[in-house]
XYZ file of N, CA and C in Angstrom:
699
model
N -22.302 -2.032 15.766
C -22.893 -0.916 15.551
C -24.398 -0.639 15.022
N -24.501 -1.525 14.132
C -26.060 -1.478 12.985
C -27.235 -2.007 13.565
N -27.731 -0.424 14.201
C -29.392 -1.258 15.272
C -30.643 -1.836 14.418
N -30.526 -2.773 15.253
C -31.644 -3.702 15.440
C -32.814 -3.481 14.546
N -33.493 -2.513 14.302
C -34.700 -1.789 14.274
C -34.377 -1.892 12.527
N -33.550 -1.240 12.437
C -33.453 -1.221 10.773
C -33.512 -2.642 9.155
N -32.991 -3.453 10.689
C -33.516 -4.702 10.373
C -32.389 -5.081 8.243
N -31.327 -4.853 8.652
C -30.776 -4.880 7.450
C -30.357 -6.273 7.162
N -30.157 -6.733 6.043
C -29.204 -8.000 5.633
C -27.568 -7.692 5.708
N -26.623 -7.904 6.333
C -25.546 -7.711 6.260
C -24.600 -8.763 5.959
N -23.268 -7.654 5.267
C -22.035 -9.136 4.249
C -21.255 -8.113 4.757
N -19.724 -8.711 5.286
C -18.808 -7.978 5.627
C -18.024 -8.920 4.751
N -16.704 -8.608 3.464
C -16.119 -8.877 3.141
C -14.894 -8.234 3.230
N -14.054 -8.912 4.047
C -12.376 -8.871 3.968
C -11.425 -9.061 2.995
N -10.832 -8.157 2.749
C -10.102 -8.439 1.333
C -9.199 -9.710 1.396
N -8.326 -9.464 2.389
C -6.666 -9.705 2.964
C -7.490 -11.551 2.889
N -8.780 -11.668 2.858
C -9.264 -13.212 2.876
C -10.078 -13.533 1.725
N -10.838 -12.894 1.246
C -11.872 -12.868 0.862
C -11.850 -11.894 -0.315
N -12.559 -12.343 -1.671
C -12.848 -11.774 -3.155
C -13.811 -10.741 -2.820
N -13.832 -9.338 -3.976
C -14.485 -7.991 -3.344
C -15.482 -8.821 -4.719
N -16.970 -9.076 -4.227
C -17.967 -9.233 -5.027
C -18.334 -7.574 -5.775
N -17.544 -7.619 -6.951
C -17.851 -6.145 -7.431
C -19.118 -6.199 -8.530
N -19.449 -7.631 -8.698
C -20.464 -7.701 -9.832
C -21.861 -8.181 -8.989
N -21.710 -7.875 -7.567
C -23.298 -7.353 -7.266
C -23.834 -6.361 -6.874
N -24.946 -6.478 -6.540
C -25.715 -5.000 -5.860
C -26.080 -4.832 -4.761
N -25.646 -3.388 -4.317
C -26.241 -3.585 -2.633
C -26.639 -2.211 -2.394
N -27.174 -1.868 -1.629
C -28.140 -0.592 -1.359
C -27.318 0.457 -0.591
N -26.270 -0.264 0.265
C -24.896 0.444 0.559
C -23.778 -0.051 0.755
N -22.707 0.512 0.264
C -20.899 -0.262 0.332
C -20.290 0.954 1.826
N -19.876 0.021 3.107
C -18.943 0.797 3.407
C -17.360 0.105 3.203
N -16.861 1.276 3.279
C -15.342 1.042 3.081
C -14.823 1.049 3.751
N -13.393 0.502 5.003
C -13.032 0.919 5.666
C -11.424 0.402 5.245
N -10.558 1.874 5.666
C -9.200 1.575 4.580
C -7.820 2.136 5.571
N -6.851 1.936 5.238
C -5.790 2.393 5.944
C -4.969 3.180 4.189
N -3.761 3.894 4.721
C -3.059 4.406 3.422
C -3.126 3.647 2.442
N -2.441 2.334 3.464
C -2.273 1.435 2.188
C -2.629 0.818 1.340
N -3.759 0.871 2.276
C -5.062 0.350 0.607
C -5.859 1.022 0.430
N -5.870 2.294 0.547
C -6.798 3.143 -0.320
C -6.760 3.925 -1.302
N -5.282 3.402 -2.421
C -5.936 3.579 -3.343
C -6.778 2.553 -4.327
N -6.814 1.081 -3.760
C -7.429 0.233 -3.933
C -9.413 0.203 -3.709
N -9.188 1.154 -1.501
C -10.722 1.285 -1.913
C -10.883 2.320 -2.644
N -10.308 3.253 -3.078
C -10.780 4.377 -4.586
C -11.785 3.621 -4.771
N -10.842 3.100 -5.669
C -11.134 1.941 -6.727
C -12.270 1.404 -6.979
N -12.292 0.692 -5.974
C -13.909 0.005 -5.527
C -14.924 0.922 -4.972
N -14.929 2.298 -4.859
C -16.032 3.141 -4.071
C -16.564 3.790 -5.430
N -15.388 4.220 -6.471
C -15.483 4.390 -7.656
C -16.902 2.842 -8.536
N -16.152 1.869 -8.576
C -16.752 0.961 -9.198
C -18.176 1.116 -9.222
N -18.604 1.012 -7.775
C -19.787 0.791 -6.937
C -20.532 1.734 -7.133
N -19.994 3.097 -7.321
C -20.923 4.581 -7.531
C -21.361 4.635 -9.028
N -20.487 3.791 -10.079
C -20.567 3.751 -10.825
C -22.181 2.818 -11.583
N -22.197 2.129 -10.453
C -23.906 1.603 -10.765
C -24.474 1.997 -10.118
N -24.424 3.202 -9.330
C -26.056 3.613 -8.658
C -26.163 3.262 -6.898
N -24.651 2.604 -6.488
C -24.835 2.357 -5.136
C -23.944 3.124 -3.855
N -24.790 3.384 -3.493
C -24.255 4.590 -2.301
C -23.486 4.188 -1.582
N -22.062 4.966 -1.676
C -20.458 4.939 -0.898
C -20.260 5.746 0.422
N -20.260 4.275 1.180
C -19.537 5.336 2.417
C -17.928 4.988 2.642
N -16.712 5.682 3.062
C -16.285 5.679 3.074
C -15.754 5.533 4.602
N -14.549 5.226 5.596
C -14.289 5.521 6.638
C -12.695 5.340 6.761
N -12.490 5.340 8.062
C -11.186 4.688 8.152
C -10.109 5.382 8.750
N -9.069 4.677 9.219
C -7.889 6.074 9.651
C -7.580 6.929 8.771
N -7.386 6.555 6.949
C -6.501 7.166 5.795
C -7.997 8.142 5.911
N -9.395 8.220 5.823
C -10.161 9.027 5.989
C -10.352 9.923 6.747
N -9.821 9.737 8.016
C -9.707 10.452 8.911
C -8.915 11.575 8.394
N -7.593 10.848 8.064
C -6.099 11.938 7.939
C -6.748 12.795 6.720
N -6.975 12.287 5.304
C -7.097 13.157 4.411
C -8.497 12.721 3.884
N -9.710 13.539 4.985
C -10.588 13.211 4.223
C -11.607 14.235 3.286
N -10.885 15.470 2.493
C -11.412 15.770 1.239
C -10.650 15.168 0.062
N -9.933 14.441 0.753
C -9.008 13.415 -0.597
C -10.899 12.209 -0.307
N -10.696 11.554 0.551
C -11.930 10.725 0.641
C -13.526 10.721 0.270
N -13.427 12.243 0.379
C -15.045 12.481 -0.209
C -14.999 13.084 -1.761
N -14.029 12.822 -2.315
C -13.731 13.047 -4.278
C -14.563 11.202 -4.772
N -14.699 10.590 -3.908
C -14.545 9.381 -3.998
C -15.932 8.623 -3.171
N -16.517 8.967 -2.467
C -17.724 8.685 -1.614
C -18.798 9.611 -1.637
N -20.221 8.913 -1.438
C -21.140 9.658 -0.941
C -21.619 10.661 -0.240
N -20.445 9.563 1.286
C -20.356 10.172 2.396
C -19.006 9.581 3.269
N -18.614 10.296 4.325
C -17.431 10.001 4.597
C -17.774 10.205 6.393
N -16.857 8.693 7.215
C -17.254 9.188 8.233
C -15.248 9.147 9.307
N -15.624 10.377 9.758
C -13.928 10.292 10.185
C -13.570 10.442 11.785
N -13.121 9.657 12.418
C -12.803 9.353 14.015
C -13.764 8.213 13.750
N -13.706 8.467 15.757
C -14.892 6.806 15.852
C -15.996 6.607 15.642
N -16.867 6.167 15.845
C -17.785 5.488 14.762
C -19.006 4.998 15.510
N -18.565 4.950 17.192
C -20.074 4.152 17.984
C -20.966 4.847 17.962
N -21.456 6.779 17.267
C -22.814 6.898 17.155
C -22.661 7.510 15.765
N -21.485 8.164 14.901
C -21.518 8.138 13.698
C -21.932 7.421 13.086
N -21.936 6.291 12.640
C -22.194 5.530 11.755
C -23.841 4.743 12.211
N -24.340 4.608 13.287
C -25.668 4.623 13.651
C -26.583 5.941 13.204
N -25.572 7.161 13.408
C -26.630 8.371 13.378
C -26.376 8.189 10.942
N -25.489 7.996 10.539
C -25.174 8.017 9.279
C -26.632 6.754 8.254
N -26.922 5.932 9.352
C -27.754 4.469 8.524
C -28.865 4.707 8.753
N -29.384 5.902 9.776
C -30.379 6.566 10.446
C -31.079 6.946 9.055
N -30.386 8.346 8.701
C -30.049 9.241 7.751
C -30.411 8.683 6.094
N -29.229 7.394 6.333
C -29.661 7.044 4.444
C -30.711 6.434 4.689
N -31.501 5.391 5.532
C -33.241 5.369 5.794
C -33.909 6.227 5.407
N -33.651 6.905 5.926
C -34.568 8.337 5.345
C -34.136 8.618 4.704
N -32.974 8.491 3.793
C -33.013 10.083 2.405
C -32.199 10.941 2.560
N -31.802 10.903 3.498
C -31.401 12.639 4.244
C -29.432 12.420 4.496
N -29.092 11.668 4.281
C -27.723 10.962 4.453
C -26.624 12.242 4.253
N -26.101 12.514 4.872
C -25.280 13.920 4.844
C -23.769 13.706 4.266
N -23.141 14.293 3.733
C -21.773 14.383 2.991
C -20.918 13.907 4.280
N -20.524 14.740 5.591
C -19.814 14.260 6.520
C -20.061 13.989 8.267
N -19.698 12.625 8.225
C -19.916 12.686 9.811
C -19.295 12.608 10.728
N -18.733 13.087 11.750
C -17.650 13.006 12.409
C -17.954 12.957 14.250
N -17.610 11.697 14.065
C -18.828 11.739 15.951
C -17.787 13.061 16.660
N -18.443 13.704 17.748
C -17.712 14.695 18.542
C -16.774 13.937 19.790
N -17.751 13.075 20.434
C -17.275 12.386 21.674
C -16.515 11.252 21.581
N -15.014 11.425 21.545
C -14.645 9.838 21.391
C -14.136 9.057 23.040
N -15.779 8.797 23.102
C -15.585 7.788 24.447
C -15.244 6.217 24.341
N -15.064 5.434 25.174
C -14.595 3.973 24.750
C -15.361 3.364 25.683
N -16.488 3.073 26.363
C -16.869 2.515 27.235
C -18.429 1.776 26.589
N -19.177 0.802 27.523
C -20.444 0.533 26.497
C -20.689 -0.105 25.304
N -19.424 -0.510 24.699
C -18.518 -0.638 23.289
C -19.381 -2.285 23.167
N -20.526 -2.237 22.516
C -20.700 -3.489 21.613
C -20.188 -5.093 21.829
N -20.496 -6.345 21.831
C -19.723 -7.068 21.342
C -19.828 -7.119 19.415
N -18.509 -7.146 19.366
C -18.850 -7.864 17.542
C -19.578 -8.652 17.196
N -19.984 -9.101 15.919
C -20.999 -9.389 15.752
C -20.626 -10.840 14.688
N -19.760 -11.449 15.571
C -18.824 -12.516 14.902
C -19.398 -13.730 14.465
N -20.655 -13.783 14.204
C -21.247 -15.040 13.425
C -21.098 -14.633 12.114
N -21.358 -13.104 11.809
C -20.909 -12.592 10.285
C -19.157 -13.081 10.145
N -18.464 -13.103 10.530
C -17.082 -12.995 10.448
C -17.173 -14.501 9.517
N -16.379 -14.596 8.528
C -15.602 -16.126 8.322
C -14.815 -16.915 8.974
N -15.567 -17.870 9.809
C -14.496 -18.691 10.141
C -13.023 -18.780 9.928
N -12.911 -18.840 8.392
C -11.170 -19.891 8.150
C -10.643 -18.356 7.236
N -9.897 -18.925 7.121
C -8.490 -18.019 5.984
C -7.741 -17.170 7.904
N -7.914 -16.905 8.906
C -7.462 -16.131 10.225
C -6.565 -17.281 10.739
N -5.327 -16.742 10.993
C -4.156 -17.436 11.608
C -4.849 -17.594 13.096
N -5.201 -16.135 13.222
C -6.284 -15.812 15.155
C -7.873 -15.090 15.101
N -8.819 -15.688 14.911
C -9.949 -14.963 13.955
C -10.930 -13.652 15.546
N -10.382 -14.470 15.999
C -10.608 -13.027 17.766
C -10.128 -12.153 17.999
N -10.487 -10.720 17.961
C -9.791 -9.649 18.162
C -10.557 -9.413 18.887
N -10.154 -8.088 20.212
C -10.314 -7.581 21.396
C -9.623 -6.386 21.722
N -10.374 -5.198 21.622
C -9.863 -3.895 21.845
C -9.616 -3.506 23.267
N -8.232 -3.274 23.830
C -8.373 -2.608 25.171
C -8.821 -1.204 25.592
N -7.875 -1.056 24.201
C -7.443 0.691 24.672
C -7.139 1.054 23.243
N -7.401 2.909 23.139
C -7.425 3.272 21.845
C -6.556 4.152 21.465
N -5.780 4.794 20.821
C -5.071 5.292 20.803
C -3.720 5.149 21.325
N -2.756 5.908 21.785
C -1.404 5.797 21.510
C -1.089 7.613 22.402
N -0.182 7.245 23.641
C 0.579 8.702 23.962
C 2.138 9.124 23.429
N 2.406 8.385 21.768
C 3.391 8.476 21.170
C 3.122 9.340 20.164
N 4.596 10.072 19.981
C 4.012 11.383 19.436
C 5.246 10.710 18.224
N 5.308 9.603 17.797
C 6.337 9.044 16.739
C 5.443 9.690 14.906
N 6.867 10.347 14.715
C 6.592 11.110 12.777
C 6.088 10.300 12.315
N 6.455 8.553 11.982
C 6.135 7.829 10.971
C 4.298 7.275 11.440
N 4.374 7.416 12.632
C 2.649 6.884 12.845
C 1.468 7.489 12.832
N 0.420 6.814 12.190
C -0.664 7.438 11.785
C -1.454 7.504 12.634
N -1.517 6.998 13.852
C -2.107 7.026 14.932
C -1.911 8.246 15.761
N -0.626 8.952 15.755
C -1.054 9.889 16.635
C -1.154 11.485 15.640
N -0.480 10.991 14.324
C -1.545 12.043 12.732
C -2.664 12.217 13.160
N -3.800 11.291 12.944
C -4.662 11.172 13.426
C -5.317 11.793 14.728
N -4.799 12.540 15.813
C -5.033 12.835 16.568
C -6.095 11.842 17.491
N -6.089 10.629 17.693
C -7.099 9.498 18.449
C -7.218 10.020 20.048
N -6.063 10.568 20.829
C -6.005 11.037 21.796
C -5.504 9.019 22.633
N -5.879 8.729 23.743
C -5.613 7.789 24.451
C -6.867 7.120 25.448
N -7.213 6.519 25.164
C -8.658 5.861 25.406
C -8.393 4.634 26.283
N -8.506 3.662 27.381
C -8.674 2.883 28.409
C -10.479 2.510 28.485
N -10.636 1.279 28.403
C -12.174 0.514 28.324
C -11.881 -0.081 29.543
N -13.276 0.354 30.047
C -13.402 -0.394 31.927
C -13.286 -1.816 31.777
N -12.034 -2.181 32.249
C -11.503 -3.582 32.550
C -12.544 -4.323 32.749
N -13.557 -4.487 33.726
C -14.570 -5.938 33.618
C -15.203 -5.948 32.120
N -15.578 -4.931 31.314
C -16.114 -5.053 29.913
C -15.252 -5.002 29.210
N -13.619 -5.251 29.032
C -13.438 -6.526 28.592
C -13.026 -7.586 28.669
N -12.865 -8.117 29.901
C -13.270 -9.482 30.303
C -14.632 -9.780 30.006
N -15.035 -9.367 30.323
C -16.634 -10.093 29.479
C -16.935 -9.732 27.989
N -16.363 -9.138 27.431
C -16.254 -10.197 26.123
C -15.173 -10.514 25.468
N -14.062 -11.647 26.391
C -13.029 -11.544 26.396
C -13.471 -13.288 26.900
N -14.642 -13.404 27.494
C -15.141 -14.546 28.233
C -15.555 -15.262 27.336
N -16.672 -14.205 26.149
C -18.187 -14.747 25.596
C -16.774 -15.331 24.315
N -15.865 -14.866 23.990
C -15.118 -16.031 22.558
C -15.315 -17.131 22.791
N -15.864 -17.767 21.979
C -15.533 -19.521 21.455
C -14.701 -20.270 21.453
N -13.146 -19.591 21.898
C -11.937 -19.927 21.990
C -10.820 -19.603 22.656
N -10.369 -20.256 23.292
C -8.947 -20.557 24.421
C -8.011 -19.311 23.760
N -7.482 -18.756 22.267
C -6.808 -18.053 21.794
C -7.143 -16.551 21.636
N -7.217 -15.691 22.166
C -7.593 -14.403 21.176
C -5.988 -13.619 21.412
N -6.490 -12.255 20.566
C -6.031 -11.087 20.377
C -5.933 -9.597 20.279
N -5.256 -9.265 21.343
C -5.612 -7.407 21.496
C -4.836 -7.098 20.119
N -5.799 -5.911 19.641
C -5.220 -5.007 18.612
C -4.820 -3.753 18.425
N -4.707 -3.349 20.117
C -4.296 -2.234 20.508
C -3.014 -1.854 19.760
N -2.864 -0.727 19.666
C -1.505 -0.743 18.662
C -0.491 -0.271 19.934
N -0.760 -0.211 21.272
C 0.267 -0.187 22.657
C -0.244 -0.343 23.633
N -0.448 -1.098 24.290
C -1.044 -1.762 25.195
C -0.589 -1.167 26.778
N 0.807 -0.703 26.848
C 1.001 -0.886 28.096
C 1.533 1.326 28.220
N 0.528 1.850 27.684
C 0.851 3.175 27.705
C 0.559 3.462 29.098
N -0.408 3.147 29.332
C -1.299 3.234 30.703
C -0.222 2.265 31.588
N 0.848 2.148 32.787
C 1.340 0.856 33.005
C -0.224 0.275 33.913
N -0.290 0.885 35.243
C -1.179 0.450 35.865
C -2.406 0.167 35.394
N -3.152 0.598 34.462
C -4.343 0.060 33.734
C -3.673 -1.352 33.067
N -2.758 -1.147 32.472
C -2.687 -2.989 31.683
C -2.095 -4.030 33.292
N -1.296 -3.799 34.011
C -1.399 -4.866 35.308
C -2.300 -5.538 35.178
N -3.175 -4.022 35.858
C -4.288 -4.497 35.917
C -5.398 -5.331 35.642
N -5.400 -5.094 33.816
C -5.955 -6.033 33.262
C -5.234 -7.104 33.120
N -3.982 -7.532 33.143
C -3.552 -8.893 33.187
C -3.695 -9.665 34.428
N -3.898 -9.377 34.810
C -4.357 -9.531 36.774
C -6.015 -10.010 36.576
N -6.635 -9.381 35.948
C -7.862 -10.136 35.694
C -8.182 -11.096 34.518
N -6.666 -11.316 33.507
C -7.067 -11.989 32.470
C -6.803 -13.490 33.500
N -5.286 -13.150 34.266
C -5.119 -14.050 34.840
C -6.401 -15.965 35.091
N -7.364 -15.265 35.563
C -8.687 -16.427 35.800
C -8.739 -17.300 34.990
N -9.086 -16.191 33.669
C -9.641 -16.797 32.440
C -8.742 -18.104 32.051
N -7.834 -18.270 32.117
C -7.150 -19.159 31.686
C -7.078 -19.250 29.831
N -7.059 -17.883 29.135
C -6.499 -17.698 27.951
C -5.309 -18.026 26.956
N -4.896 -17.950 26.130
C -3.826 -17.512 25.874
C -3.806 -16.076 24.416
N -2.906 -15.576 24.723
C -3.210 -13.719 24.269
C -1.789 -13.501 23.991
N -2.007 -12.305 22.556
C -0.846 -12.060 22.026
C -1.571 -10.371 21.978
N -0.381 -9.736 21.968
C -0.915 -8.112 21.493
C 0.565 -7.122 21.146
N 0.497 -5.947 21.370
C 1.591 -5.316 20.559
C 2.017 -3.886 21.828
N 2.949 -3.798 22.338
C 3.383 -2.942 23.224
C 4.770 -1.832 22.859
N 5.199 -1.539 22.986
C 6.536 -0.690 23.286
C 7.438 -1.198 23.840
N 8.738 -0.939 23.970
C 9.333 -1.649 24.995
C 9.786 -0.889 26.186
N 8.636 0.021 26.983
C 8.380 1.062 27.843
C 8.086 0.205 29.265
N 7.232 -0.480 28.493
C 6.721 -1.781 28.959
C 7.945 -2.433 30.174
N 9.015 -2.913 29.770
C 10.112 -3.421 30.601
C 10.394 -3.342 31.248
N 10.281 -1.465 31.538
C 10.902 -0.641 32.973
C 10.198 -1.050 33.880
N 9.063 -2.015 34.054
C 8.316 -1.883 35.434
C 9.168 -3.643 35.806
N 9.323 -3.883 36.501
C 9.654 -5.447 36.623
C 8.617 -5.841 36.946
N 7.599 -5.343 37.704
C 6.019 -6.805 37.739
C 5.528 -7.213 36.028
N 6.019 -6.731 35.340
C 5.335 -6.636 33.717
C 5.458 -8.296 33.028
N 6.837 -8.360 33.459
C 7.023 -9.955 32.776
C 6.488 -10.733 34.015
N 6.413 -11.412 34.919
C 5.662 -12.199 35.555
C 4.310 -12.042 35.157
N 3.522 -10.656 35.687
C 1.853 -10.819 34.569
C 1.804 -10.933 33.066
N 2.518 -10.851 32.262
C 2.208 -11.554 31.158
C 2.123 -12.909 30.931
N 3.333 -13.461 32.053
C 3.192 -14.658 31.899
C 2.024 -15.902 32.715
N 1.677 -14.862 34.068
C 0.641 -15.860 34.220
C -0.895 -15.516 33.893
N -1.194 -14.261 32.815
C -2.395 -13.666 32.107
C -2.403 -14.335 31.200
N -1.459 -15.170 30.661
C -1.647 -16.275 29.116
C -0.759 -15.347 28.212
N -0.126 -14.647 28.182
C 0.701 -14.121 27.307
C 1.678 -14.958 26.390
N 1.155 -15.386 24.988
C 2.453 -16.026 24.416
C 3.120 -15.419 23.230
N 2.682 -13.977 22.957
C 3.417 -13.054 22.205
C 3.104 -11.694 22.084
N 4.107 -10.862 21.905
C 4.278 -9.783 22.290
C 4.947 -9.110 20.400
N 4.334 -8.063 19.777
C 4.440 -7.957 18.850
C 5.299 -6.085 19.078
N 6.418 -6.000 19.167
C 7.487 -4.902 19.319
C 7.429 -4.076 18.211
N 7.547 -2.932 17.404
C 8.201 -3.054 16.009
C 9.069 -1.757 16.272
N 10.128 -1.780 15.552
C 11.251 -0.778 15.301
C 11.047 -0.407 14.552
N 10.304 0.782 14.071
C 10.600 1.219 12.812
C 10.932 2.306 13.284
N 11.839 3.224 13.357
C 13.156 3.945 13.021
C 13.668 4.205 14.571
N 15.401 3.746 14.165
C 16.213 4.158 15.173
C 16.646 5.257 14.864
């Protein structure tokens, strides 16, 4: 999502497999966090700001508690970021960065393929991740997705397939929180995956198995695992 004409040097640090380079200097540090990592994210944000470095905070926790996050950042991004993030970067370069950026339209199409060349190749069980849907139709009271009011969005299937084809590996993961919320979309996606002969995994709820067509399609499409979370009984 970073405009090419800004000609930035980009460095991605994933704390789950990397050490955060707290001793280094940057022009801009952007941190995305979940609630479980928010305290540490604020610690890093405060550290870099103490060095005079501009810090942006985003992610689902920032969307849920923007006032809290704003105390630790020069700017925050809430909600989706396809247009908000480039807007922030242009403002930063022009010296006019605002405190808050919130994308009005929540659209999920024409999404650029991620810069996987910037991602570390080692350290991950499955390094290639793709998104086909966003949000969830569920209203589980323990879940941050429904609390953040992300809604439900499906990405055009041909766009998803184009990205899957571009992956340099035969295995990948869908990181959608609940792939089967739109059953017809889910089945069409699996049908489109069959010719690719790749192996994949993802997250669903038990509702997908109410449809007798699902299990055969899962097998034909290359599904090798599904994660079902029983957070509340």
